[in-house]
């Protein structure tokens, strides 16, 4: 059985409408407690521009051995 064009269009438009509604609801969602504590506000005001994550793969040798 082939679906008619009207049913295909109706299904497509319904999917688009539901997707738009869900995206709108997600964007409008606000946290229950939107107030920040004083400490959180203090942390947000820090300068985070020079923050870099560095990983040291080299481990220093634990023992110094000498061959004789």
mmCIF file of C-alpha atoms in Angstrom:
data_model
loop_
_atom_site.group_PDB
_atom_site.id
_atom_site.type_symbol
_atom_site.label_atom_id
_atom_site.label_comp_id
_atom_site.label_asym_id
_atom_site.label_seq_id
_atom_site.Cartn_x
_atom_site.Cartn_y
_atom_site.Cartn_z
ATOM 1 C CA UNK A 1 0.000 0.000 0.000
ATOM 2 C CA UNK A 2 1.275 3.408 -0.980
ATOM 3 C CA UNK A 3 0.666 6.376 1.204
ATOM 4 C CA UNK A 4 -0.932 9.303 -0.484
ATOM 5 C CA UNK A 5 0.857 12.643 -0.749
ATOM 6 C CA UNK A 6 -1.489 14.241 1.771
ATOM 7 C CA UNK A 7 -0.639 11.656 4.438
ATOM 8 C CA UNK A 8 3.095 12.054 3.775
ATOM 9 C CA UNK A 9 2.838 15.845 4.021
ATOM 10 C CA UNK A 10 0.716 15.613 7.160
ATOM 11 C CA UNK A 11 3.183 13.271 8.833
ATOM 12 C CA UNK A 12 6.121 15.487 7.859
ATOM 13 C CA UNK A 13 4.497 18.671 9.103
ATOM 14 C CA UNK A 14 3.474 17.002 12.355
ATOM 15 C CA UNK A 15 7.064 15.862 12.920
ATOM 16 C CA UNK A 16 8.415 19.339 12.239
ATOM 17 C CA UNK A 17 5.857 20.922 14.583
ATOM 18 C CA UNK A 18 6.609 18.479 17.393
ATOM 19 C CA UNK A 19 10.365 18.976 16.973
ATOM 20 C CA UNK A 20 9.978 22.765 17.112
ATOM 21 C CA UNK A 21 7.802 22.476 20.220
ATOM 22 C CA UNK A 22 10.339 20.244 21.971
ATOM 23 C CA UNK A 23 13.253 22.539 21.094
ATOM 24 C CA UNK A 24 11.293 25.540 22.358
ATOM 25 C CA UNK A 25 10.507 23.778 25.643
ATOM 26 C CA UNK A 26 14.154 22.804 26.157
ATOM 27 C CA UNK A 27 15.326 26.383 25.568
ATOM 28 C CA UNK A 28 12.730 27.814 27.948
ATOM 29 C CA UNK A 29 13.585 25.398 30.749
ATOM 30 C CA UNK A 30 15.035 27.158 33.766
ATOM 31 C CA UNK A 31 16.651 25.499 36.754
ATOM 32 C CA UNK A 32 14.586 25.170 39.906
ATOM 33 C CA UNK A 33 17.041 27.211 41.978
ATOM 34 C CA UNK A 34 18.398 29.877 39.631
ATOM 35 C CA UNK A 35 20.056 31.925 42.381
ATOM 36 C CA UNK A 36 23.800 31.648 42.800
ATOM 37 C CA UNK A 37 25.553 31.629 46.114
ATOM 38 C CA UNK A 38 28.164 34.272 46.916
ATOM 39 C CA UNK A 39 30.963 31.762 46.361
ATOM 40 C CA UNK A 40 29.617 30.796 42.923
ATOM 41 C CA UNK A 41 29.372 34.457 41.908
ATOM 42 C CA UNK A 42 32.950 34.990 43.104
ATOM 43 C CA UNK A 43 34.170 32.049 41.017
ATOM 44 C CA UNK A 44 32.350 33.329 37.920
ATOM 45 C CA UNK A 45 34.096 36.690 38.220
ATOM 46 C CA UNK A 46 37.579 35.119 38.063
ATOM 47 C CA UNK A 47 39.660 35.562 34.943
ATOM 48 C CA UNK A 48 39.463 32.262 33.022
ATOM 49 C CA UNK A 49 41.134 33.476 29.806
ATOM 50 C CA UNK A 50 44.572 31.936 30.451
ATOM 51 C CA UNK A 51 43.301 28.609 31.705
ATOM 52 C CA UNK A 52 45.069 25.716 29.988
ATOM 53 C CA UNK A 53 45.027 22.020 30.709
ATOM 54 C CA UNK A 54 48.450 20.450 30.472
ATOM 55 C CA UNK A 55 49.180 16.762 30.755
ATOM 56 C CA UNK A 56 52.586 15.524 31.790
ATOM 57 C CA UNK A 57 53.043 12.063 30.346
ATOM 58 C CA UNK A 58 56.627 11.774 31.544
ATOM 59 C CA UNK A 59 56.955 10.367 35.019
ATOM 60 C CA UNK A 60 60.112 11.160 36.921
ATOM 61 C CA UNK A 61 62.299 8.192 37.734
ATOM 62 C CA UNK A 62 61.828 7.019 41.278
ATOM 63 C CA UNK A 63 65.305 5.557 41.669
ATOM 64 C CA UNK A 64 68.713 6.576 40.508
ATOM 65 C CA UNK A 65 70.832 3.508 39.700
ATOM 66 C CA UNK A 66 74.483 3.330 38.760
ATOM 67 C CA UNK A 67 76.038 0.484 36.881
ATOM 68 C CA UNK A 68 79.400 -0.609 38.146
#
